[in-house]
Short mmCIF file of C-alpha atoms in Angstrom, two decimals:
data_model
loop_
_atom_site.label_atom_id
_atom_site.label_comp_id
_atom_site.label_asym_id
_atom_site.label_seq_id
_atom_site.Cartn_x
_atom_site.Cartn_y
_atom_site.Cartn_z
CA MET A 16 0.27 -27.06 -22.74
CA THR A 17 1.86 -28.04 -19.43
CA ALA A 18 0.06 -26.65 -16.43
CA VAL A 19 2.08 -24.43 -14.12
CA VAL A 20 2.03 -25.80 -10.59
CA GLN A 21 1.84 -23.09 -7.95
CA PRO A 22 4.15 -23.57 -4.95
CA HIS A 23 1.30 -24.12 -2.50
CA GLU A 24 -0.04 -26.90 -4.74
CA ASN A 25 3.26 -28.78 -4.85
CA GLU A 26 3.57 -31.40 -2.11
CA ASN A 27 7.37 -31.08 -2.26
CA VAL A 28 7.26 -27.42 -1.20
CA VAL A 29 6.76 -27.23 2.55
CA TRP A 30 6.59 -24.14 4.77
CA HIS A 31 9.54 -23.98 7.14
CA ASN A 32 9.01 -22.38 10.54
CA HIS A 33 12.03 -20.47 11.84
CA GLN A 34 13.09 -20.25 15.47
CA THR A 35 13.10 -16.45 15.53
CA ASP A 36 9.53 -15.27 14.96
CA LYS A 37 7.67 -12.05 14.24
CA ALA A 38 6.98 -11.32 17.91
CA GLN A 39 10.68 -11.43 18.74
CA ARG A 40 11.61 -9.24 15.77
CA ALA A 41 8.97 -6.68 16.74
CA GLN A 42 10.06 -6.71 20.38
CA LEU A 43 13.64 -5.93 19.34
CA LYS A 44 12.30 -2.90 17.47
CA ASN A 45 9.94 -1.82 20.27
CA GLN A 46 6.97 -1.56 17.92
CA ARG A 47 4.09 -3.58 16.55
CA PRO A 48 4.39 -4.52 12.86
CA CYS A 49 1.70 -3.38 10.47
CA VAL A 50 1.02 -2.44 6.86
CA LEU A 51 -0.20 1.11 6.24
CA TRP A 52 -1.87 0.88 2.85
CA PHE A 53 -2.21 4.37 1.32
CA THR A 54 -4.82 4.41 -1.43
CA GLY A 55 -6.28 7.24 -3.48
CA LEU A 56 -6.32 8.80 -6.92
CA SER A 57 -3.19 9.67 -8.86
CA GLY A 58 -1.98 13.01 -7.51
CA ALA A 59 -3.88 12.62 -4.22
CA GLY A 60 -0.66 12.86 -2.22
CA LYS A 61 -0.21 9.21 -1.23
CA SER A 62 3.56 9.07 -1.76
CA THR A 63 4.07 12.53 -0.28
CA VAL A 64 2.20 11.76 2.93
CA ALA A 65 3.62 8.24 3.24
CA GLY A 66 7.15 9.57 2.76
CA ALA A 67 6.66 12.33 5.32
CA LEU A 68 5.17 9.84 7.78
CA GLU A 69 8.12 7.51 7.32
CA ASN A 70 10.49 10.43 8.05
CA ARG A 71 8.55 11.30 11.21
CA LEU A 72 8.62 7.70 12.42
CA ALA A 73 12.33 7.32 11.63
CA GLU A 74 13.07 10.48 13.63
CA GLN A 75 11.32 8.83 16.57
CA GLY A 76 13.43 5.69 16.22
CA PHE A 77 10.93 3.35 14.59
CA HIS A 78 11.82 0.81 11.90
CA THR A 79 9.97 1.27 8.61
CA TYR A 80 10.03 0.62 4.88
CA LEU A 81 8.13 2.46 2.16
CA LEU A 82 6.96 0.65 -0.97
CA ASP A 83 6.04 3.17 -3.67
CA GLY A 84 3.95 2.43 -6.76
CA ASP A 85 6.40 3.80 -9.32
CA ASN A 86 9.51 2.48 -7.59
CA VAL A 87 8.44 -1.17 -7.57
CA ARG A 88 7.83 -1.03 -11.31
CA HIS A 89 11.56 -0.44 -11.78
CA GLY A 90 12.33 -3.86 -10.34
CA LEU A 91 9.88 -6.26 -8.71
CA CYS A 92 7.07 -5.46 -11.14
CA LYS A 93 8.94 -4.16 -14.19
CA ASP A 94 7.55 -7.03 -16.27
CA LEU A 95 3.96 -5.86 -15.70
CA GLY A 96 1.92 -3.45 -17.79
CA PHE A 97 -1.27 -1.63 -16.86
CA SER A 98 -3.94 -4.06 -18.02
CA ALA A 99 -6.55 -5.10 -15.46
CA GLU A 100 -4.78 -8.42 -14.92
CA ASP A 101 -1.35 -6.85 -14.62
CA ARG A 102 -2.61 -4.27 -12.14
CA LYS A 103 -4.14 -7.05 -10.06
CA GLU A 104 -0.85 -8.99 -10.13
CA ASN A 105 1.03 -5.82 -9.19
CA ILE A 106 -1.07 -5.46 -6.03
CA ARG A 107 -0.78 -9.18 -5.24
CA ARG A 108 3.02 -9.02 -5.37
CA ILE A 109 3.15 -5.90 -3.23
CA GLY A 110 0.82 -7.51 -0.72
CA GLU A 111 3.09 -10.54 -0.42
CA VAL A 112 6.21 -8.37 -0.06
CA ALA A 113 4.50 -6.18 2.55
CA LYS A 114 3.50 -9.32 4.46
CA LEU A 115 7.12 -10.51 4.54
CA MET A 116 8.32 -7.11 5.72
CA ALA A 117 5.70 -7.06 8.48
CA ASP A 118 6.89 -10.52 9.47
CA ALA A 119 10.34 -8.94 9.86
CA GLY A 120 8.77 -6.65 12.47
CA LEU A 121 8.65 -3.52 10.31
CA ILE A 122 6.04 -0.80 9.97
CA VAL A 123 5.44 -1.03 6.22
CA LEU A 124 4.04 1.90 4.25
CA THR A 125 2.70 1.37 0.74
CA ALA A 126 1.54 4.03 -1.70
CA PHE A 127 -0.56 2.62 -4.56
CA ILE A 128 -3.69 3.79 -6.32
CA SER A 129 -5.04 0.22 -5.87
CA PRO A 130 -8.44 1.28 -7.23
CA HIS A 131 -10.47 -1.83 -6.48
CA ARG A 132 -11.84 -2.80 -3.08
CA ALA A 133 -11.55 -6.51 -3.85
CA GLU A 134 -7.80 -6.30 -4.42
CA ARG A 135 -7.24 -4.28 -1.27
CA GLN A 136 -9.32 -6.85 0.60
CA LEU A 137 -7.10 -9.64 -0.72
CA VAL A 138 -4.08 -7.92 0.80
CA ARG A 139 -5.95 -7.35 4.07
CA GLU A 140 -6.65 -11.08 4.24
CA LEU A 141 -2.94 -11.89 3.96
CA LEU A 142 -2.33 -10.28 7.35
CA PRO A 143 -3.50 -10.97 10.90
CA GLU A 144 -6.43 -8.98 12.26
CA GLY A 145 -5.46 -5.38 12.96
CA GLU A 146 -2.22 -5.43 10.96
CA PHE A 147 -3.64 -4.00 7.73
CA ILE A 148 -4.37 -0.30 8.14
CA GLU A 149 -6.10 1.20 5.13
CA VAL A 150 -5.31 4.90 4.71
CA PHE A 151 -7.63 6.69 2.30
CA VAL A 152 -5.98 9.84 0.98
CA ASP A 153 -9.23 11.51 -0.01
CA THR A 154 -8.40 14.29 -2.46
CA PRO A 155 -11.11 15.41 -4.91
CA LEU A 156 -10.54 14.51 -8.56
CA ALA A 157 -10.60 18.19 -9.54
CA GLU A 158 -7.73 18.92 -7.16
CA CYS A 159 -5.74 15.86 -8.31
CA GLU A 160 -6.21 16.92 -11.91
CA LYS A 161 -5.17 20.45 -11.06
CA ARG A 162 -1.96 19.19 -9.48
CA ASP A 163 -1.25 16.60 -12.20
CA PRO A 164 2.41 16.20 -11.08
CA LYS A 165 3.26 13.73 -13.86
CA GLY A 166 1.06 15.20 -16.58
CA LEU A 167 -0.96 11.97 -16.68
CA TYR A 168 -4.42 13.54 -16.41
CA LYS A 169 -3.65 15.77 -19.38
CA LYS A 170 -2.58 12.74 -21.42
CA ALA A 171 -5.69 10.83 -20.33
CA ARG A 172 -7.98 13.71 -21.29
CA GLU A 173 -6.29 13.84 -24.70
CA GLY A 174 -6.74 10.11 -25.20
CA GLU A 175 -3.05 9.26 -24.96
CA ILE A 176 -3.60 7.07 -21.90
CA LYS A 177 -6.51 4.62 -21.82
CA ASP A 178 -8.22 3.22 -18.71
CA PHE A 179 -6.79 5.93 -16.48
CA THR A 180 -8.18 5.76 -12.95
CA GLY A 181 -10.64 8.55 -12.25
CA ILE A 182 -11.10 9.45 -15.91
CA ASP A 183 -12.21 6.38 -17.85
CA SER A 184 -11.52 3.73 -15.23
CA GLU A 185 -13.30 3.45 -11.89
CA TYR A 186 -11.79 4.19 -8.49
CA GLN A 187 -13.63 2.49 -5.64
CA PRO A 188 -13.03 4.45 -2.42
CA PRO A 189 -12.69 2.49 0.82
CA ALA A 190 -15.98 1.98 2.61
CA ASN A 191 -14.50 1.97 6.12
CA PRO A 192 -10.81 2.91 6.07
CA GLU A 193 -8.94 2.76 9.35
CA ILE A 194 -7.55 6.23 8.59
CA HIS A 195 -9.48 8.72 6.43
CA LEU A 196 -7.40 11.72 5.41
CA GLN A 197 -9.41 14.63 4.01
CA ALA A 198 -6.42 15.80 2.04
CA GLY A 199 -7.80 18.54 -0.16
CA ASN A 200 -6.94 21.55 2.03
CA ALA A 201 -4.86 20.03 4.85
CA SER A 202 -1.08 20.41 5.06
CA VAL A 203 1.18 17.37 4.80
CA ASP A 204 2.31 17.94 8.39
CA GLU A 205 -1.30 17.89 9.62
CA LEU A 206 -2.01 14.66 7.74
CA VAL A 207 1.12 13.01 9.12
CA THR A 208 0.13 13.99 12.66
CA LEU A 209 -3.27 12.36 12.16
CA CYS A 210 -1.54 9.16 11.06
CA VAL A 211 0.84 9.18 14.02
CA GLU A 212 -2.06 9.64 16.45
CA ALA A 213 -3.92 6.75 14.81
CA LEU A 214 -0.84 4.51 15.19
CA LYS A 215 -0.58 5.44 18.87
CA GLN A 216 -4.26 4.66 19.42
CA ARG A 217 -3.69 1.22 17.91
CA HIS A 218 -0.56 0.71 20.03
CA ILE A 219 1.59 0.25 16.93
CA ILE A 220 4.05 2.80 18.34
#
């Protein structure tokens, strides 16, 4: 079997520095780039809050892009399944895309269960200090299961879906998230306001 040579291991592949850099792109947008990484159980409200936050930021004139877990599996990650290795690769790809978008000067929002701390840490390490903002959408399992917007918990309980996060596969909550949203009883608008205030405190906006 012929070994696959990764780009960074190939001496003929060299990083090319461009004249226009991240700082200039961010200055044009009057914002600091960052990656807001929304993590939480299925049904926690990650996509809902991230989408509402993006709307709020757009209304204020900021430049954003939202990467959603389901959406990327229609294109970038459509070749991946839900095995442990495929899930890890899914997060790796999203991390690399988010890094590129941050380099373009954008405020990047991502909404992924991303259940393992190690994988979230790998994405954090792709970015400069302070650019990875972990947002823990902390909704109790009982509430997520009650919502069950896609009917996935029901299927998992009936054995139709194996290794479902929160049921028969572990979710590792962030130990020290930059933003901790107690989402069980709060309104979406309240959660978005907390995120906006956190971004202001960090001088992102």
